[in-house]
């Protein structure tokens, strides 16, 4: 892969993380927004470190600063004092030029607790996944007396990126009014984290204490769980202990005699990378697929609602043209057509000369021009791999 292609991939990754952070931020999902902002920052820093002469680095550093300022504001609003971090931790240029590593993360740095406010109707399509989550979490939580044999506590959401796994987890937690704990699995296992085993134990212990304190359920959501529970050809002692600790904790929450309202939802884009020893601990394994035709129609309606469209824009034709695209792809397409018409307004000079000026209406031509350069983020081969894995291992 050429350096320019690699840089472009990092740019796209940072953009997606930032877009998701802004969306979550606007919905009040503060904890998840903070994590997405931090991923965007880390990706931009990685880009600057790997390609120090890249011409857009200055712009990206300014963007990273803005995201970091927003993270600090959100942390302070939640009553978290971010000043325990060193000055160097917030000096982006110094972190890049001197390769200053962040401080070792503690449990509180890795875990974010919140009560999400995401409704089922905000998630377009995915009816089978919604039904499965209601059956294994919502129903037994509301009527545990109807489940004498217990119910699943470990749930795996798998499928292509950008299809709604995080939103599903937040929606089910919102439905049962649970405390929602989000965890960055990659950070738990990162090489600079020296207390991962203790943090795993703290995670589950804190969840149990929250249940005792608030008398409401707890949902632990771990994104990219394959980085924590994936197959390993070589393991160092610390990794073995962390994974054994996680096995022990999962066995604890799956104990049918306790009926503790504690749920672990793991999400992964690479289910085939999971260790079989962990896989069987997830009694429910739910495929979160690409949106079908009706789902894409509903997504285009949702994402174009705030836009000014030409009456000739055919939403159903757009849904037909975007077969194989993820929900995030559809949102990115709608964002791109708006950028297209706004750019025209700026290039004409009217945007600055007349503060009341508005961009022209978006046409079908705009959408088709964007689609020429925006291909699906999931390849056909990758989609086949998901379908094959799902047919062998799904458990609804």
CSV table of C-alpha atoms in Angstrom, one decimal:
chain,number,residue,atom,x,y,z
A,1,UNK,CA,0.0,0.0,0.0
A,2,UNK,CA,1.4,3.4,-1.0
A,3,UNK,CA,1.9,6.1,1.7
A,4,UNK,CA,-0.7,8.3,0.1
A,5,UNK,CA,-3.3,5.5,0.2
A,6,UNK,CA,-2.5,4.7,3.8
A,7,UNK,CA,-2.8,8.4,4.7
A,8,UNK,CA,-6.1,8.6,3.0
A,9,UNK,CA,-7.4,5.6,5.0
A,10,UNK,CA,-6.4,7.2,8.2
A,11,UNK,CA,-8.1,10.5,7.1
A,12,UNK,CA,-11.3,8.6,6.4
A,13,UNK,CA,-11.1,6.7,9.7
A,14,UNK,CA,-10.7,10.0,11.6
A,15,UNK,CA,-13.5,11.6,9.8
A,16,UNK,CA,-15.9,8.7,10.6
A,17,UNK,CA,-14.9,8.7,14.3
A,18,UNK,CA,-15.4,12.5,14.4
A,19,UNK,CA,-18.8,12.4,12.6
A,20,UNK,CA,-20.0,9.7,15.0
A,21,UNK,CA,-18.7,11.7,18.0
A,22,UNK,CA,-20.6,14.8,16.9
A,23,UNK,CA,-23.8,12.8,16.3
A,24,UNK,CA,-23.6,11.1,19.8
A,25,UNK,CA,-22.7,14.5,21.3
A,26,UNK,CA,-25.8,16.1,19.8
A,27,UNK,CA,-27.9,13.2,21.2
A,28,UNK,CA,-26.6,13.6,24.7
A,29,UNK,CA,-24.7,10.3,24.7
A,30,UNK,CA,-21.8,11.9,26.4
A,31,UNK,CA,-19.7,8.8,27.3
A,32,UNK,CA,-19.8,7.3,23.8
A,33,UNK,CA,-19.2,10.8,22.3
A,34,UNK,CA,-16.0,11.2,24.4
A,35,UNK,CA,-14.7,7.8,23.2
A,36,UNK,CA,-15.3,8.6,19.6
A,37,UNK,CA,-13.7,12.0,19.9
A,38,UNK,CA,-10.7,10.3,21.5
A,39,UNK,CA,-10.5,7.8,18.7
A,40,UNK,CA,-10.5,10.7,16.1
A,41,UNK,CA,-7.7,12.4,18.0
A,42,UNK,CA,-5.6,9.3,18.2
A,43,UNK,CA,-6.1,8.6,14.5
A,44,UNK,CA,-5.1,12.2,13.6
A,45,UNK,CA,-2.0,12.0,15.8
A,46,UNK,CA,-1.1,8.6,14.2
A,47,UNK,CA,-1.4,10.2,10.8
A,48,UNK,CA,0.9,13.1,11.8
A,49,UNK,CA,3.5,10.7,13.3
A,50,UNK,CA,3.6,8.3,10.4
A,51,UNK,CA,3.6,11.0,7.7
A,52,UNK,CA,5.3,14.1,9.2
A,53,UNK,CA,5.6,15.9,5.9
A,54,UNK,CA,1.9,15.4,4.9
A,55,UNK,CA,0.6,18.7,3.6
A,56,UNK,CA,-2.7,18.6,5.6
A,57,UNK,CA,-1.1,17.9,9.0
A,58,UNK,CA,-1.5,21.4,10.3
A,59,UNK,CA,-5.2,21.4,9.5
A,60,UNK,CA,-5.6,18.0,11.2
A,61,UNK,CA,-3.7,19.2,14.3
A,62,UNK,CA,-6.0,22.1,14.6
A,63,UNK,CA,-9.0,19.8,14.3
A,64,UNK,CA,-7.6,17.4,16.9
A,65,UNK,CA,-7.2,20.4,19.3
A,66,UNK,CA,-10.9,21.3,18.8
A,67,UNK,CA,-11.9,17.7,19.6
A,68,UNK,CA,-9.7,17.6,22.6
A,69,UNK,CA,-11.2,20.8,23.9
A,70,UNK,CA,-14.6,19.4,23.5
A,71,UNK,CA,-13.6,16.2,25.4
A,72,UNK,CA,-12.4,18.3,28.3
A,73,UNK,CA,-15.6,20.4,28.3
A,74,UNK,CA,-17.7,17.2,28.3
A,75,UNK,CA,-15.5,15.7,31.1
A,76,UNK,CA,-15.9,18.8,33.2
A,77,UNK,CA,-19.7,18.9,32.6
A,78,UNK,CA,-19.8,15.3,34.0
A,79,UNK,CA,-17.8,16.4,37.1
A,80,UNK,CA,-14.6,14.8,35.9
A,81,UNK,CA,-11.5,16.9,36.5
A,82,UNK,CA,-9.2,16.3,33.5
A,83,UNK,CA,-6.3,18.2,35.2
A,84,UNK,CA,-4.8,15.0,36.5
A,85,UNK,CA,-3.3,14.4,33.1
A,86,UNK,CA,0.1,15.9,32.4
A,87,UNK,CA,0.5,19.1,30.4
A,88,UNK,CA,2.2,17.1,27.7
A,89,UNK,CA,-0.9,14.9,27.4
A,90,UNK,CA,-2.7,17.9,26.0
A,91,UNK,CA,0.1,19.4,23.9
A,92,UNK,CA,-0.5,17.7,20.6
A,93,UNK,CA,2.5,19.1,18.8
A,94,UNK,CA,4.8,17.9,21.6
A,95,UNK,CA,3.2,14.5,21.6
A,96,UNK,CA,4.0,14.2,17.9
A,97,UNK,CA,7.5,15.7,17.7
A,98,UNK,CA,8.8,14.0,20.9
A,99,UNK,CA,6.5,10.9,20.6
A,100,UNK,CA,5.3,11.4,24.2
A,101,UNK,CA,3.3,8.4,25.2
A,102,UNK,CA,0.0,9.0,27.2
A,103,UNK,CA,0.1,8.2,30.9
A,104,UNK,CA,-0.8,4.7,31.9
A,105,UNK,CA,-4.6,4.4,31.9
A,106,UNK,CA,-6.5,3.7,35.0
A,107,UNK,CA,-9.9,2.0,35.3
A,108,UNK,CA,-11.6,5.4,35.3
A,109,UNK,CA,-9.8,6.5,32.1
A,110,UNK,CA,-11.0,3.4,30.2
A,111,UNK,CA,-14.6,3.2,31.4
A,112,UNK,CA,-17.5,5.6,30.9
A,113,UNK,CA,-20.8,5.3,32.7
A,114,UNK,CA,-24.0,6.9,31.5
A,115,UNK,CA,-27.7,6.4,31.0
A,116,UNK,CA,-28.4,6.7,27.3
A,117,UNK,CA,-31.5,8.1,25.8
A,118,UNK,CA,-31.7,6.2,22.5
A,119,UNK,CA,-35.1,4.9,21.3
A,120,UNK,CA,-35.8,1.8,19.2
A,121,UNK,CA,-37.5,4.0,16.6
A,122,UNK,CA,-34.2,5.9,16.1
A,123,UNK,CA,-32.7,2.7,14.7
A,124,UNK,CA,-33.8,2.2,11.2
A,125,UNK,CA,-34.4,-1.4,10.2
A,126,UNK,CA,-32.6,-4.3,12.0
A,127,UNK,CA,-35.9,-5.8,13.2
A,128,UNK,CA,-34.4,-9.2,13.8
A,129,UNK,CA,-31.6,-7.8,15.9
A,130,UNK,CA,-34.1,-5.7,17.9
A,131,UNK,CA,-36.3,-8.6,18.5
A,132,UNK,CA,-33.5,-10.8,19.7
A,133,UNK,CA,-32.3,-8.1,22.1
A,134,UNK,CA,-35.8,-7.6,23.5
A,135,UNK,CA,-36.2,-11.4,24.1
A,136,UNK,CA,-32.9,-11.9,25.9
A,137,UNK,CA,-32.6,-8.6,27.8
A,138,UNK,CA,-35.9,-6.6,28.0
A,139,UNK,CA,-38.4,-9.3,28.6
A,140,UNK,CA,-36.5,-11.2,31.4
A,141,UNK,CA,-35.5,-7.9,33.1
A,142,UNK,CA,-39.2,-6.8,33.3
A,143,UNK,CA,-40.6,-10.3,34.2
A,144,UNK,CA,-37.8,-12.5,35.6
A,145,UNK,CA,-40.4,-14.8,37.1
A,146,UNK,CA,-41.2,-16.1,33.6
A,147,UNK,CA,-37.7,-17.4,33.1
A,148,UNK,CA,-37.1,-20.2,35.6
A,149,UNK,CA,-34.1,-21.5,33.6
A,150,UNK,CA,-32.4,-18.1,33.6
A,151,UNK,CA,-31.6,-16.1,30.5
A,152,UNK,CA,-28.6,-15.0,28.4
A,153,UNK,CA,-26.2,-12.5,30.0
A,154,UNK,CA,-23.5,-12.5,27.2
A,155,UNK,CA,-24.6,-11.1,23.9
A,156,UNK,CA,-22.4,-10.7,20.8
A,157,UNK,CA,-23.3,-8.2,18.1
A,158,UNK,CA,-21.3,-8.9,14.9
A,159,UNK,CA,-21.3,-7.5,11.4
A,160,UNK,CA,-19.9,-4.9,9.1
A,161,UNK,CA,-18.8,-1.5,10.6
A,162,UNK,CA,-21.3,1.3,10.5
A,163,UNK,CA,-24.5,-0.8,10.7
A,164,UNK,CA,-25.7,0.2,14.2
A,165,UNK,CA,-24.2,-2.1,16.7
A,166,UNK,CA,-23.4,0.7,19.2
A,167,UNK,CA,-26.9,2.2,18.8
A,168,UNK,CA,-28.6,-1.2,19.4
A,169,UNK,CA,-26.6,-1.6,22.7
A,170,UNK,CA,-27.5,1.9,23.8
A,171,UNK,CA,-31.2,1.4,22.9
A,172,UNK,CA,-31.6,-1.8,24.8
A,173,UNK,CA,-29.9,-0.2,27.9
A,174,UNK,CA,-32.3,2.8,27.5
A,175,UNK,CA,-35.3,0.5,27.3
A,176,UNK,CA,-34.6,-1.1,30.6
A,177,UNK,CA,-33.3,2.2,32.1
A,178,UNK,CA,-30.0,0.6,32.9
A,179,UNK,CA,-26.7,2.1,33.7
A,180,UNK,CA,-24.6,1.8,30.5
A,181,UNK,CA,-20.9,1.2,30.9
A,182,UNK,CA,-18.8,1.6,27.7
A,183,UNK,CA,-15.3,0.2,27.5
A,184,UNK,CA,-12.5,0.6,25.0
A,185,UNK,CA,-11.2,-2.9,24.6
A,186,UNK,CA,-8.2,-1.9,22.5
A,187,UNK,CA,-7.0,0.3,25.3
A,188,UNK,CA,-7.4,-2.4,27.9
A,189,UNK,CA,-4.9,-4.6,26.0
A,190,UNK,CA,-2.6,-1.9,24.8
A,191,UNK,CA,1.1,-2.5,25.6
A,192,UNK,CA,1.4,0.6,27.8
A,193,UNK,CA,-1.4,-0.5,30.1
A,194,UNK,CA,0.2,-2.3,33.0
A,195,UNK,CA,-2.9,-3.0,35.1
A,196,UNK,CA,-5.3,-4.6,32.6
A,197,UNK,CA,-6.1,-7.6,34.8
A,198,UNK,CA,-7.0,-5.4,37.8
A,199,UNK,CA,-9.1,-3.2,35.5
A,200,UNK,CA,-11.1,-6.1,34.2
A,201,UNK,CA,-11.9,-7.2,37.8
A,202,UNK,CA,-12.7,-3.5,38.7
A,203,UNK,CA,-15.1,-3.3,35.7
A,204,UNK,CA,-17.3,-6.2,36.8
A,205,UNK,CA,-17.0,-5.4,40.5
A,206,UNK,CA,-18.1,-1.8,39.8
A,207,UNK,CA,-21.1,-3.0,37.7
A,208,UNK,CA,-22.2,-5.3,40.6
A,209,UNK,CA,-21.9,-2.4,43.1
A,210,UNK,CA,-23.9,-0.1,40.8
A,211,UNK,CA,-26.7,-2.7,40.7
A,212,UNK,CA,-26.7,-2.9,44.5
A,213,UNK,CA,-26.6,0.9,44.8
A,214,UNK,CA,-29.2,2.0,42.2
A,215,UNK,CA,-31.3,-1.1,42.1
A,216,UNK,CA,-31.4,-1.0,38.3
A,217,UNK,CA,-29.7,-3.2,35.7
A,218,UNK,CA,-26.3,-2.6,34.2
A,219,UNK,CA,-25.2,-3.1,30.6
A,220,UNK,CA,-21.5,-3.3,29.9
A,221,UNK,CA,-20.8,-2.6,26.3
A,222,UNK,CA,-17.3,-3.5,24.9
A,223,UNK,CA,-16.7,-2.3,21.3
A,224,UNK,CA,-14.0,-4.0,19.2
A,225,UNK,CA,-14.1,-6.9,21.6
A,226,UNK,CA,-11.9,-9.0,19.3
A,227,UNK,CA,-8.9,-7.0,20.4
A,228,UNK,CA,-9.5,-8.2,23.9
A,229,UNK,CA,-10.8,-11.8,23.3
A,230,UNK,CA,-9.4,-12.6,19.9
A,231,UNK,CA,-7.2,-15.6,18.9
A,232,UNK,CA,-3.6,-15.4,19.9
A,233,UNK,CA,-0.7,-17.3,18.5
A,234,UNK,CA,1.7,-16.0,21.1
A,235,UNK,CA,0.7,-14.6,24.5
A,236,UNK,CA,2.7,-13.0,27.2
A,237,UNK,CA,1.9,-13.7,30.8
A,238,UNK,CA,0.0,-10.5,31.3
A,239,UNK,CA,-2.3,-11.2,28.4
A,240,UNK,CA,-3.0,-14.8,29.6
A,241,UNK,CA,-4.0,-13.4,33.1
A,242,UNK,CA,-6.3,-10.7,31.6
A,243,UNK,CA,-8.1,-13.2,29.4
A,244,UNK,CA,-8.4,-15.7,32.2
A,245,UNK,CA,-9.8,-13.0,34.4
A,246,UNK,CA,-12.3,-12.1,31.7
A,247,UNK,CA,-13.4,-15.8,31.4
A,248,UNK,CA,-13.9,-16.0,35.1
A,249,UNK,CA,-16.0,-12.8,35.1
A,250,UNK,CA,-18.1,-14.0,32.2
A,251,UNK,CA,-18.8,-17.3,33.9
A,252,UNK,CA,-19.8,-15.3,37.0
A,253,UNK,CA,-22.4,-13.2,35.2
A,254,UNK,CA,-23.7,-16.3,33.4
A,255,UNK,CA,-24.4,-18.2,36.6
A,256,UNK,CA,-28.1,-19.0,36.3
A,257,UNK,CA,-28.7,-19.2,40.0
A,258,UNK,CA,-27.9,-15.5,40.6
A,259,UNK,CA,-30.2,-13.9,38.1
A,260,UNK,CA,-28.2,-10.7,38.4
A,261,UNK,CA,-29.4,-8.0,36.0
A,262,UNK,CA,-25.9,-7.6,34.6
A,263,UNK,CA,-25.4,-7.9,30.8
A,264,UNK,CA,-22.3,-7.9,28.7
A,265,UNK,CA,-22.7,-6.8,25.1
A,266,UNK,CA,-19.7,-7.2,22.9
A,267,UNK,CA,-19.5,-5.8,19.4
A,268,UNK,CA,-17.0,-6.8,16.7
A,269,UNK,CA,-16.4,-6.4,13.0
A,270,UNK,CA,-14.3,-9.5,13.0
A,271,UNK,CA,-16.2,-12.3,14.7
A,272,UNK,CA,-14.0,-15.0,13.1
A,273,UNK,CA,-11.1,-13.6,15.1
A,274,UNK,CA,-12.7,-14.5,18.5
A,275,UNK,CA,-11.3,-17.2,20.6
A,276,UNK,CA,-13.8,-20.2,20.7
A,277,UNK,CA,-13.4,-20.3,24.5
A,278,UNK,CA,-14.9,-16.9,24.7
A,279,UNK,CA,-17.4,-17.4,21.9
A,280,UNK,CA,-19.4,-20.0,23.7
A,281,UNK,CA,-19.8,-17.6,26.6
A,282,UNK,CA,-21.9,-15.4,24.4
A,283,UNK,CA,-25.2,-17.3,24.4
A,284,UNK,CA,-26.7,-14.9,22.0
A,285,UNK,CA,-24.8,-14.1,18.8
A,286,UNK,CA,-26.7,-11.6,16.7
A,287,UNK,CA,-25.8,-10.6,13.1
A,288,UNK,CA,-26.2,-6.9,12.4
A,289,UNK,CA,-26.3,-6.8,8.6
A,290,UNK,CA,-26.2,-4.2,5.9
A,291,UNK,CA,-29.5,-2.3,5.6
A,292,UNK,CA,-32.0,-3.8,3.2
A,293,UNK,CA,-33.9,-1.7,0.5
A,294,UNK,CA,-36.6,-0.5,2.9
A,295,UNK,CA,-34.0,0.4,5.5
A,296,UNK,CA,-32.0,2.4,3.0
A,297,UNK,CA,-35.2,4.2,2.0
A,298,UNK,CA,-35.9,5.1,5.6
A,299,UNK,CA,-32.3,6.2,6.1
A,300,UNK,CA,-32.3,8.5,3.1
A,301,UNK,CA,-35.6,10.0,4.4
A,302,UNK,CA,-34.1,10.5,7.8
A,303,UNK,CA,-30.7,12.0,6.7
A,304,UNK,CA,-32.2,14.3,4.0
A,305,UNK,CA,-34.9,15.7,6.3
A,306,UNK,CA,-32.9,18.8,7.2
A,307,UNK,CA,-31.6,19.3,3.6
A,308,UNK,CA,-33.3,21.2,0.8
A,309,UNK,CA,-34.0,18.8,-1.9
A,310,UNK,CA,-35.2,19.3,-5.5
A,311,UNK,CA,-38.7,17.7,-5.8
A,312,UNK,CA,-37.4,15.4,-8.5
A,313,UNK,CA,-35.0,13.6,-6.0
A,314,UNK,CA,-36.2,10.0,-6.0
A,315,UNK,CA,-35.4,8.5,-2.6
A,316,UNK,CA,-36.3,5.0,-3.7
A,317,UNK,CA,-34.0,5.2,-6.7
A,318,UNK,CA,-31.2,6.3,-4.3
A,319,UNK,CA,-31.9,3.3,-2.1
A,320,UNK,CA,-31.7,1.1,-5.2
A,321,UNK,CA,-28.4,2.6,-6.2
A,322,UNK,CA,-26.9,2.1,-2.8
A,323,UNK,CA,-27.4,-1.6,-2.4
A,324,UNK,CA,-24.4,-3.0,-0.4
A,325,UNK,CA,-23.8,0.3,1.4
A,326,UNK,CA,-23.8,0.6,5.2
A,327,UNK,CA,-25.9,3.0,7.3
A,328,UNK,CA,-22.9,5.1,7.9
A,329,UNK,CA,-22.2,5.1,4.1
A,330,UNK,CA,-25.7,6.4,3.5
A,331,UNK,CA,-25.2,9.2,6.1
A,332,UNK,CA,-21.9,10.1,4.5
A,333,UNK,CA,-23.4,10.3,1.1
A,334,UNK,CA,-26.1,12.8,2.4
A,335,UNK,CA,-23.4,14.8,4.1
A,336,UNK,CA,-21.3,14.8,0.9
A,337,UNK,CA,-24.1,16.2,-1.3
A,338,UNK,CA,-24.7,19.0,1.2
A,339,UNK,CA,-21.0,19.8,1.2
A,340,UNK,CA,-21.1,19.9,-2.6
A,341,UNK,CA,-23.8,22.6,-2.8
A,342,UNK,CA,-22.3,24.6,0.2
A,343,UNK,CA,-18.9,24.5,-1.5
A,344,UNK,CA,-20.5,26.0,-4.6
A,345,UNK,CA,-21.9,28.8,-2.5
A,346,UNK,CA,-18.5,29.6,-1.0
A,347,UNK,CA,-16.7,29.4,-4.3
A,348,UNK,CA,-19.1,31.9,-5.8
A,349,UNK,CA,-18.2,34.3,-3.0
A,350,UNK,CA,-21.9,34.7,-2.1
A,351,UNK,CA,-21.6,32.8,1.2
A,352,UNK,CA,-19.4,35.6,2.6
A,353,UNK,CA,-20.8,38.5,0.7
A,354,UNK,CA,-24.4,37.8,1.8
A,355,UNK,CA,-24.9,36.2,5.2
A,356,UNK,CA,-28.5,35.3,4.3
A,357,UNK,CA,-27.6,33.4,1.2
A,358,UNK,CA,-28.6,29.7,0.9
A,359,UNK,CA,-27.2,26.9,-1.2
A,360,UNK,CA,-29.2,25.8,-4.2
A,361,UNK,CA,-31.5,22.7,-3.9
A,362,UNK,CA,-29.8,19.3,-4.0
A,363,UNK,CA,-30.6,17.3,-7.2
A,364,UNK,CA,-30.4,13.7,-8.3
A,365,UNK,CA,-27.3,14.7,-10.3
A,366,UNK,CA,-25.6,15.7,-7.1
A,367,UNK,CA,-26.3,12.3,-5.5
A,368,UNK,CA,-25.1,10.5,-8.6
A,369,UNK,CA,-21.9,12.5,-8.8
A,370,UNK,CA,-21.1,11.7,-5.2
A,371,UNK,CA,-21.9,8.0,-5.8
A,372,UNK,CA,-19.3,7.9,-8.6
A,373,UNK,CA,-16.6,8.5,-6.0
A,374,UNK,CA,-18.1,6.9,-2.9
A,375,UNK,CA,-18.1,3.2,-3.1
A,376,UNK,CA,-19.4,0.8,-0.3
A,377,UNK,CA,-17.1,0.5,2.7
A,378,UNK,CA,-17.7,-3.2,2.9
A,379,UNK,CA,-16.4,-5.4,0.0
A,380,UNK,CA,-18.4,-8.2,-1.5
A,381,UNK,CA,-15.8,-10.7,-0.2
A,382,UNK,CA,-16.1,-9.3,3.3
A,383,UNK,CA,-19.9,-9.5,3.1
A,384,UNK,CA,-19.6,-13.2,2.1
A,385,UNK,CA,-17.4,-13.8,5.1
A,386,UNK,CA,-20.0,-12.3,7.5
A,387,UNK,CA,-22.8,-14.4,5.9
A,388,UNK,CA,-20.7,-17.6,6.1
A,389,UNK,CA,-19.7,-17.0,9.7
A,390,UNK,CA,-23.3,-16.1,10.6
A,391,UNK,CA,-24.7,-19.3,9.1
A,392,UNK,CA,-22.2,-21.3,11.2
A,393,UNK,CA,-22.2,-19.5,14.6
A,394,UNK,CA,-25.2,-17.2,15.0
A,395,UNK,CA,-27.5,-17.9,18.0
A,396,UNK,CA,-30.6,-15.8,18.0
